[in-house]
Short mmCIF file of C-alpha atoms in Angstrom, two decimals:
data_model
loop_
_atom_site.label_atom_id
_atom_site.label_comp_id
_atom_site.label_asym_id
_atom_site.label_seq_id
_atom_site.Cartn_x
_atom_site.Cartn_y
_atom_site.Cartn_z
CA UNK P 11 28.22 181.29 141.36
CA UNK P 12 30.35 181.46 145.05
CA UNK P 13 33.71 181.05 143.01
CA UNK P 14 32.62 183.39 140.36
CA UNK P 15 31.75 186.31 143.13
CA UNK P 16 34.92 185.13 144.57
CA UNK P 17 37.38 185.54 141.41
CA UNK P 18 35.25 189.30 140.66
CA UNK P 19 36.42 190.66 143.83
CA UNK P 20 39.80 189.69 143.89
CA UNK P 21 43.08 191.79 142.81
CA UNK P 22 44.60 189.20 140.20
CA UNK P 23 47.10 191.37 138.07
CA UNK P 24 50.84 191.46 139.54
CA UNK P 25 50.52 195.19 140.06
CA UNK P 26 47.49 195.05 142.09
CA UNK P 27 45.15 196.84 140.14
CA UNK P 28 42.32 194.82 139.93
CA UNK P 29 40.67 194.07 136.17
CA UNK P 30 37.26 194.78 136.05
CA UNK P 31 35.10 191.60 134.96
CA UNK P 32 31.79 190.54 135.31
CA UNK P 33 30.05 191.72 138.26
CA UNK P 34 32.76 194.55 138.91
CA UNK P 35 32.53 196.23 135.51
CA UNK P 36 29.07 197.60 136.45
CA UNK P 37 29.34 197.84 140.26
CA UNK P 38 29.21 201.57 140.19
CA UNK P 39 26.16 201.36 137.96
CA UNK P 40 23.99 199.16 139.84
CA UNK P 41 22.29 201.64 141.81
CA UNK P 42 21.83 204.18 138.72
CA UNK P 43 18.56 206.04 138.21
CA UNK P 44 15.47 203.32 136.80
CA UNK P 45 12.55 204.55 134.60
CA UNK P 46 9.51 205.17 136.45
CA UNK P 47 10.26 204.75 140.06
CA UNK P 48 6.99 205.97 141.50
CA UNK P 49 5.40 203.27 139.83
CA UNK P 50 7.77 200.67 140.57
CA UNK P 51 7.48 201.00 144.24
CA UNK P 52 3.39 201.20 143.86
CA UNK P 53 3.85 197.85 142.64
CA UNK P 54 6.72 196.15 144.77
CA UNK P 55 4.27 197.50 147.69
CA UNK P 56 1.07 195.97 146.31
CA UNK P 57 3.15 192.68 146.14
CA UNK P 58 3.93 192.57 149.37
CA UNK P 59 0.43 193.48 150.34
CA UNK P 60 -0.59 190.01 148.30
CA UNK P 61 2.30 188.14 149.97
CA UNK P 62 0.97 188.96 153.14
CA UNK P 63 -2.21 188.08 152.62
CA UNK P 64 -1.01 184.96 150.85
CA UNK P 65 0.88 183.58 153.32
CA UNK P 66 -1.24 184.97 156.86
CA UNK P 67 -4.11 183.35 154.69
CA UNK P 68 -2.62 179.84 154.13
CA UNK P 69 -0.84 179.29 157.61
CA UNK P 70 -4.05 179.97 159.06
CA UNK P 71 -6.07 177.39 157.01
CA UNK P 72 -2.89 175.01 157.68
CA UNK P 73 -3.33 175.15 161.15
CA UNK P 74 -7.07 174.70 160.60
CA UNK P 75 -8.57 177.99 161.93
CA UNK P 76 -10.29 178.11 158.19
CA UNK P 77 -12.79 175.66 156.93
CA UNK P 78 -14.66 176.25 153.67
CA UNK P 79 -17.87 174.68 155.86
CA UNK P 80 -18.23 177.76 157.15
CA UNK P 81 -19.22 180.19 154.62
CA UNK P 82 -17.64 184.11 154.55
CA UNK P 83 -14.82 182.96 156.77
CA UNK P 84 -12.98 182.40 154.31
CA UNK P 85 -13.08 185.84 152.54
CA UNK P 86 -13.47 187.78 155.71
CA UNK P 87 -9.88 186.29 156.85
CA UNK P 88 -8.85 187.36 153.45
CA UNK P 89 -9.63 190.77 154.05
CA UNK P 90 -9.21 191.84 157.40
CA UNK P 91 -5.49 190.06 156.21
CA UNK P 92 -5.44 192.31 153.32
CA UNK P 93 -6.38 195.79 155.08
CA UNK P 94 -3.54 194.67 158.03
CA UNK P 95 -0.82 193.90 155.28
CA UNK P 96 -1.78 197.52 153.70
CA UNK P 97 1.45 198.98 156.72
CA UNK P 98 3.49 196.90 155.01
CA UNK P 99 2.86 197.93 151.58
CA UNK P 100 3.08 201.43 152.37
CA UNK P 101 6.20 201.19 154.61
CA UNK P 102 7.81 198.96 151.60
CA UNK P 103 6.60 201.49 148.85
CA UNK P 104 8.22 204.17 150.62
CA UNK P 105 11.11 202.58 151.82
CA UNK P 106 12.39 201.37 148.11
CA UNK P 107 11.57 204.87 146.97
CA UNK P 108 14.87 206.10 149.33
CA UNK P 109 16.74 203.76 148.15
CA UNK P 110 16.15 204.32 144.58
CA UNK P 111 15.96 208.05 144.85
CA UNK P 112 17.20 209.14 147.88
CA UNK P 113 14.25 210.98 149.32
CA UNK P 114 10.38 210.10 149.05
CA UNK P 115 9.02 213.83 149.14
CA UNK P 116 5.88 213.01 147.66
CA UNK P 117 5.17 209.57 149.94
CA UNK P 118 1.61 210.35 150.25
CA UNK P 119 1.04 210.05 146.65
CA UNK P 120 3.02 207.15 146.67
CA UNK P 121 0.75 205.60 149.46
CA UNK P 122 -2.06 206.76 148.02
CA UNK P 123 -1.43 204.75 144.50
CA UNK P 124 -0.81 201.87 146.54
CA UNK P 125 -3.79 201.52 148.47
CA UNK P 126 -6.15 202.23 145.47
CA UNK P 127 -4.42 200.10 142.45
CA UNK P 128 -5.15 196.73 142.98
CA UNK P 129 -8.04 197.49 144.86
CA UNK P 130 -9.89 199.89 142.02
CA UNK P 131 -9.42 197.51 139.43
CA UNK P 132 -10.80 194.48 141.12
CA UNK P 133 -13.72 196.23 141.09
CA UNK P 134 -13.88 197.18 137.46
CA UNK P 135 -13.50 193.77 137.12
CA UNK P 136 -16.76 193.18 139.68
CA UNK P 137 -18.89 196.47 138.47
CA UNK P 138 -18.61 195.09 134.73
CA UNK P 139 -19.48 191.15 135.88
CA UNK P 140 -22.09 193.38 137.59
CA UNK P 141 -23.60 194.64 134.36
CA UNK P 142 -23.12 191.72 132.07
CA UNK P 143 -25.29 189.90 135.13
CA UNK P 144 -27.69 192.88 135.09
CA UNK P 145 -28.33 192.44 131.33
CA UNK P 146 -28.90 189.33 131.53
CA UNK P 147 -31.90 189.63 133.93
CA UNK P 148 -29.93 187.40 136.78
CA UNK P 149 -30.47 187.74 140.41
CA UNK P 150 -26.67 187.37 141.08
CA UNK P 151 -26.67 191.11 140.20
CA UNK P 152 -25.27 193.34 142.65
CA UNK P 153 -27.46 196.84 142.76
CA UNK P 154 -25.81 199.88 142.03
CA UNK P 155 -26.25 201.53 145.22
CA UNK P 156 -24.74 198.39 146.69
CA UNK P 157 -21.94 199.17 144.56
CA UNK P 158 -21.61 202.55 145.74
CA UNK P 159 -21.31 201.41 149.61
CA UNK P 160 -18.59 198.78 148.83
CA UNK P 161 -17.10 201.48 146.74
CA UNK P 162 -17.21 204.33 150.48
CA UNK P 163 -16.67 200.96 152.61
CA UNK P 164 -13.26 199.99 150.96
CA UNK P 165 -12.06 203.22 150.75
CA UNK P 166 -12.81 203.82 154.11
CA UNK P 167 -11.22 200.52 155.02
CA UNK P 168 -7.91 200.20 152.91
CA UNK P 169 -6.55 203.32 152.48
CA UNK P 170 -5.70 204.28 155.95
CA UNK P 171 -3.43 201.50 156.70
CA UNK P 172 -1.26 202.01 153.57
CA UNK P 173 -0.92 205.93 154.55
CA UNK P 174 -0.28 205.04 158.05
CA UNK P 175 2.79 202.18 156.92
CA UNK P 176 3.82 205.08 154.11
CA UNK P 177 4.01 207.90 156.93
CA UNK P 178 6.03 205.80 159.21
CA UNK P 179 8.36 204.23 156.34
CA UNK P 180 8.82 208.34 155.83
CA UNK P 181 9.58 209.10 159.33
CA UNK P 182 11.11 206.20 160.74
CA UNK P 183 13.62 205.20 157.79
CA UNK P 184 16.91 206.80 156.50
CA UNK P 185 17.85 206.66 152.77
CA UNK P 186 19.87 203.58 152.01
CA UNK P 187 23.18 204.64 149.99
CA UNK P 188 24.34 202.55 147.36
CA UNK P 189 27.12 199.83 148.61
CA UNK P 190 29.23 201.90 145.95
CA UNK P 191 29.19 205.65 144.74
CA UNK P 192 26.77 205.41 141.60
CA UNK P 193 28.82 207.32 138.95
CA UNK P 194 27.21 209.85 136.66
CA UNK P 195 27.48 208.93 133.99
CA UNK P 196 26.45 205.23 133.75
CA UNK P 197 28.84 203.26 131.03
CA UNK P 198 27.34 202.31 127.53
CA UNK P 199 26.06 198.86 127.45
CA UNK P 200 27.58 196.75 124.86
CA UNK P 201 25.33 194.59 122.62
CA UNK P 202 23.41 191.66 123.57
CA UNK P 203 22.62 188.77 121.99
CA UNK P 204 19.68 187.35 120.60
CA UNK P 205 18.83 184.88 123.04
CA UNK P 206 19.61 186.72 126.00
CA UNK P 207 16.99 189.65 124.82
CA UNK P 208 14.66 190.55 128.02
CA UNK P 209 11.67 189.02 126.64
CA UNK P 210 12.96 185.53 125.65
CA UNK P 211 15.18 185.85 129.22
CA UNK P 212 11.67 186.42 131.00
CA UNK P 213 10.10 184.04 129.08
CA UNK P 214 12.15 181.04 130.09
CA UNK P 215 12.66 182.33 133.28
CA UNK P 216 8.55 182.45 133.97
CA UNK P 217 8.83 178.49 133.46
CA UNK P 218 10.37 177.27 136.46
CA UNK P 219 8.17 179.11 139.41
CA UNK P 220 5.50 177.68 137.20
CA UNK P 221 6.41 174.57 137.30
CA UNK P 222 7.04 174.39 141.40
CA UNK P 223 3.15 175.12 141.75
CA UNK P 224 1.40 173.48 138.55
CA UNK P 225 0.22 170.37 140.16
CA UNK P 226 -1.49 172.62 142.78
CA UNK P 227 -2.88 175.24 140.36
CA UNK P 228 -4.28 172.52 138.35
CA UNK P 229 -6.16 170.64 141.97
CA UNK P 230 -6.95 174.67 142.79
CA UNK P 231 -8.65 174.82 139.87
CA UNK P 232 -10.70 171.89 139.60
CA UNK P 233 -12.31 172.22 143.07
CA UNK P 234 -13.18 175.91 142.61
CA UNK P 235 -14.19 176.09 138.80
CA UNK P 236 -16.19 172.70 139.71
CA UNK P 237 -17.87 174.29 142.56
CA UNK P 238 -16.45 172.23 145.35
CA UNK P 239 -14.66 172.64 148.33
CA UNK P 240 -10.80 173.47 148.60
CA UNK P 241 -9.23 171.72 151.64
CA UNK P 242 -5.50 170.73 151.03
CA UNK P 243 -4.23 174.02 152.45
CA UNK P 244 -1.02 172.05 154.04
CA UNK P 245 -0.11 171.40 150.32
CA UNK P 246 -0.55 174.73 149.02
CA UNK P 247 1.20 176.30 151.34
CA UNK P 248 4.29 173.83 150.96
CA UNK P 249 4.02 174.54 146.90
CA UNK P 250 4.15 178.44 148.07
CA UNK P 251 7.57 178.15 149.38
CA UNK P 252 8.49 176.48 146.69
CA UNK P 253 7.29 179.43 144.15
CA UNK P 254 9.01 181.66 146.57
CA UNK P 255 12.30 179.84 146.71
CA UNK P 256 12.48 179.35 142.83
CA UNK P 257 11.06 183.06 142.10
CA UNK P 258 13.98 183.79 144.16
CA UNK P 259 16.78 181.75 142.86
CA UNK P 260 15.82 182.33 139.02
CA UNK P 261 15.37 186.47 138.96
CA UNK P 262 19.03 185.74 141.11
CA UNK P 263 20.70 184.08 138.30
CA UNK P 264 19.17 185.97 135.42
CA UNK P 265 19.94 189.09 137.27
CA UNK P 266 23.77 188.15 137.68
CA UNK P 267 24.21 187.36 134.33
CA UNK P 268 22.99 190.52 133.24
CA UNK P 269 25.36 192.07 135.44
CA UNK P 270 28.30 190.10 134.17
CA UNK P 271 27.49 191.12 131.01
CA UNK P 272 27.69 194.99 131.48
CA UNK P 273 24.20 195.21 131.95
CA UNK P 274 22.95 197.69 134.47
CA UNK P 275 19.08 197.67 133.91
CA UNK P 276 17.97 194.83 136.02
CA UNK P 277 15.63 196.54 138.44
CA UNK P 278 12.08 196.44 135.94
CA UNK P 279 14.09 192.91 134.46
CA UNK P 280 14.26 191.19 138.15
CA UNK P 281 10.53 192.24 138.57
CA UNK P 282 9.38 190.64 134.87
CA UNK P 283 11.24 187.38 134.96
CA UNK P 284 9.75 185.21 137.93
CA UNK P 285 6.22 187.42 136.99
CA UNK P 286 6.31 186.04 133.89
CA UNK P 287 5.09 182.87 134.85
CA UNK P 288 1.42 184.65 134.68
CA UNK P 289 1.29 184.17 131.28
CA UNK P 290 1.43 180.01 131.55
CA UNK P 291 -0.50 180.10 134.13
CA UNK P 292 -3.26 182.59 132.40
CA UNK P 293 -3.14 180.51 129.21
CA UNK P 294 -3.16 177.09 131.33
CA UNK P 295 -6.74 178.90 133.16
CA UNK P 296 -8.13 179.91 129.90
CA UNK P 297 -8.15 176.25 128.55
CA UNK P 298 -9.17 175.18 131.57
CA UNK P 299 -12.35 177.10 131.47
CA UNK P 300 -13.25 176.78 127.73
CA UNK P 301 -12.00 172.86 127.23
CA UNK P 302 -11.83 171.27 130.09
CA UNK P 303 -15.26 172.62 131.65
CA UNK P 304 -16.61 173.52 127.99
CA UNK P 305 -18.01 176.87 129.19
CA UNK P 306 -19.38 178.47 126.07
CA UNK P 307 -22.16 180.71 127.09
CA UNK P 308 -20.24 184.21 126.54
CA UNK P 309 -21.71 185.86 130.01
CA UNK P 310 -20.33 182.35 131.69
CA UNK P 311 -17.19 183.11 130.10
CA UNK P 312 -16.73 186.53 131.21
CA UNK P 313 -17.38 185.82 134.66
CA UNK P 314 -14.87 182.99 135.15
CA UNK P 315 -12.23 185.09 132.89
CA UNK P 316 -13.09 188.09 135.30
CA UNK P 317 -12.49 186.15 138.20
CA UNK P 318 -9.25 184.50 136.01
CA UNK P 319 -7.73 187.85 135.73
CA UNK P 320 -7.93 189.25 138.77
CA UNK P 321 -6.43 185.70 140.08
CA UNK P 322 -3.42 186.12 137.56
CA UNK P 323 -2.97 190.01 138.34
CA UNK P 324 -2.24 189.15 142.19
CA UNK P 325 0.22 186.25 141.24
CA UNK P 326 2.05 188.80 139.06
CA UNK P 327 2.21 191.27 141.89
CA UNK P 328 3.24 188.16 143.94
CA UNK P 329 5.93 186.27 142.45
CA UNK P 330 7.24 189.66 140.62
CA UNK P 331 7.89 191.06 144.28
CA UNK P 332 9.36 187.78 145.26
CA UNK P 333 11.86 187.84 142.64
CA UNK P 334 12.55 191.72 142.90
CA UNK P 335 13.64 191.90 146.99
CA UNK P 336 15.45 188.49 146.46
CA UNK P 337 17.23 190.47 143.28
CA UNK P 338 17.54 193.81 145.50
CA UNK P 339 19.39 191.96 148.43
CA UNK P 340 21.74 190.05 146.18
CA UNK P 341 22.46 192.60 144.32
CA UNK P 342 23.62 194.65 147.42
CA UNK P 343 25.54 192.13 148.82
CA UNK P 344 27.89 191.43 145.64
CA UNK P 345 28.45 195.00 145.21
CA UNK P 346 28.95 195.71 148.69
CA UNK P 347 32.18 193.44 148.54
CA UNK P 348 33.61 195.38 145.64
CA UNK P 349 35.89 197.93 147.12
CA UNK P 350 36.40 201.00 145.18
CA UNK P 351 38.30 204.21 145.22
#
């Protein structure tokens, strides 16, 4: 890939005029306008929330501060990380919505979808586990007005933070130009193959962070499906950097060969790719659940698929962010060596 950049940006016609190949022929479309930028930047800034929480989470446990002897530390670490990570997302969500528009005028909107996405529909997910339990007569159900305080508590609680990180991403942050002028109107795209369509691409590319973290999904799993206790945090967090280096290094090459071949819409396609890898890992989870601990009771098999889901939603959010500012950087930094007139 080093000698390809290399031969891109060089003048190699006797007149000096360079020929525009790969990476070059789209240089000036790279930064042109995406569909649905708002909601791009809600998620790249949820993701980074998750990463944060992700990573503060396991170096913690690494060094031992966590212990699953100790019941509620656990998810009390997990959330005071979560509300502290929620200045990140907010700074992030604004910051990537300069630099794909220009401006962020409406940031507190922005900030506001942030702070309430992931959040709200985790608890759909626990308000309708809620009422299946209730149905069922079990005393794991959580009363409605006990709802309605962790409803006022976490609104209380998470929204601030994401405002605060959106108001000083707003304030403190200048709009990144493009490495190139964008021109306005973006060249036609030429045909692509069949097997370089975006959902076979994302596909294939969803395999290989998969496969950096399957041994630990599969122990993860097994303790926590089997009711038992989770200790080999050293482990998962070495099989993390591994999901972030190959979410990284496969949205990268995907991402350049869509470039090279007069592609220009990469910035939803280098969020899909390393996200992809959900679907494995939600199909490996569902088997897990119905024939591997032959659950069959359907309440039973809500609850774990509730819990599934929201466990597959955050690695989405995860590895798709990964992918995407690995993507972004590269991206900048090829096109950023192109000089044009």
């Amino acid at each position: 890939m080093l000698g390809t950049l290399r031969s891109d940006s060089k003048l190699e016609t006797p007149d000096q005029t360079r020929e525009e190949t790969g990476g070059t022929s789209v240089n000036k479309d790279v930064c042109s306008p995406m569909r649905s930028p708002s909601l791009f930047c809600v998620c790249i800034g949820t993701g980074v929330q998750v990463f944060g929480m992700v990573l503060g989470t396991l170096i913690l446990a690494g060094l031992g501060f966590l212990t699953p002897l100790i019941r509620g530390r656990l998810v009390t670490t997990m959330f005071l990380l979560w509300v502290f990570a929620g200045l990140f997302a907010g700074y992030t969500s604004i910051w990537l919505h300069k630099a794909i528009q220009g401006s962020a005028a409406s940031w507190t909107i922005i900030s506001l979808r942030t702070a309430v996405a992931f959040p709200a529909a985790v608890f759909v997910i626990f308000s309708a586990q809620s009422t299946l339990l209730g149905l069922e007569k079990s005393p794991a159900a959580i009363p409605v007005w006990t709802m309605v305080k962790l409803f006022i508590f976490g609104s209380a609680t998470l929204i601030p933070p994401v405002i605060l990180g959106g108001y000083i991403g707003f304030k403190k942050t200048e709009p990144q130009k493009p490495p190139n002028p964008t021109s306005e109107l973006p060249r036609v795209m030429p045909g692509q193959p069949l097997f370089k369509h975006p959902v076979l691409v994302a596909l294939v590319g969803g395999i290989f962070p998969y496969v950096a973290v399957e041994a630990e999904v599969f122990n993860f799993l097994s303790s926590i499906l089997h009711h038992q206790f989770y200790s080999s945090y050293g482990f998962l967090l070495l099989a993390f950097f591994f999901l972030a280096i190959t979410c990284s290094l496969t949205t990268i090459l995907i991402c350049y060969n869509r470039l090279s071949n007069d592609n220009r819409s990469w910035w939803w396609r280098a969020f899909v790719p390393a996200g992809s890898s959900t679907i494995i890992f939600l199909l490996f989870a569902i088997y897990f659940v119905l024939v591997k601990l032959l659950v069959t009771k359907p309440v039973s098999v809500a609850l774990c698929l509730g819990y599934i889901l929201i466990a597959v939603s955050a690695y989405f959010l995860l590895t798709g962010t990964i992918g995407f500012l690995a993507c972004f950087w590269f991206s900048r930094l090829i096109n950023s060596t192109f000089k044009t007139d």
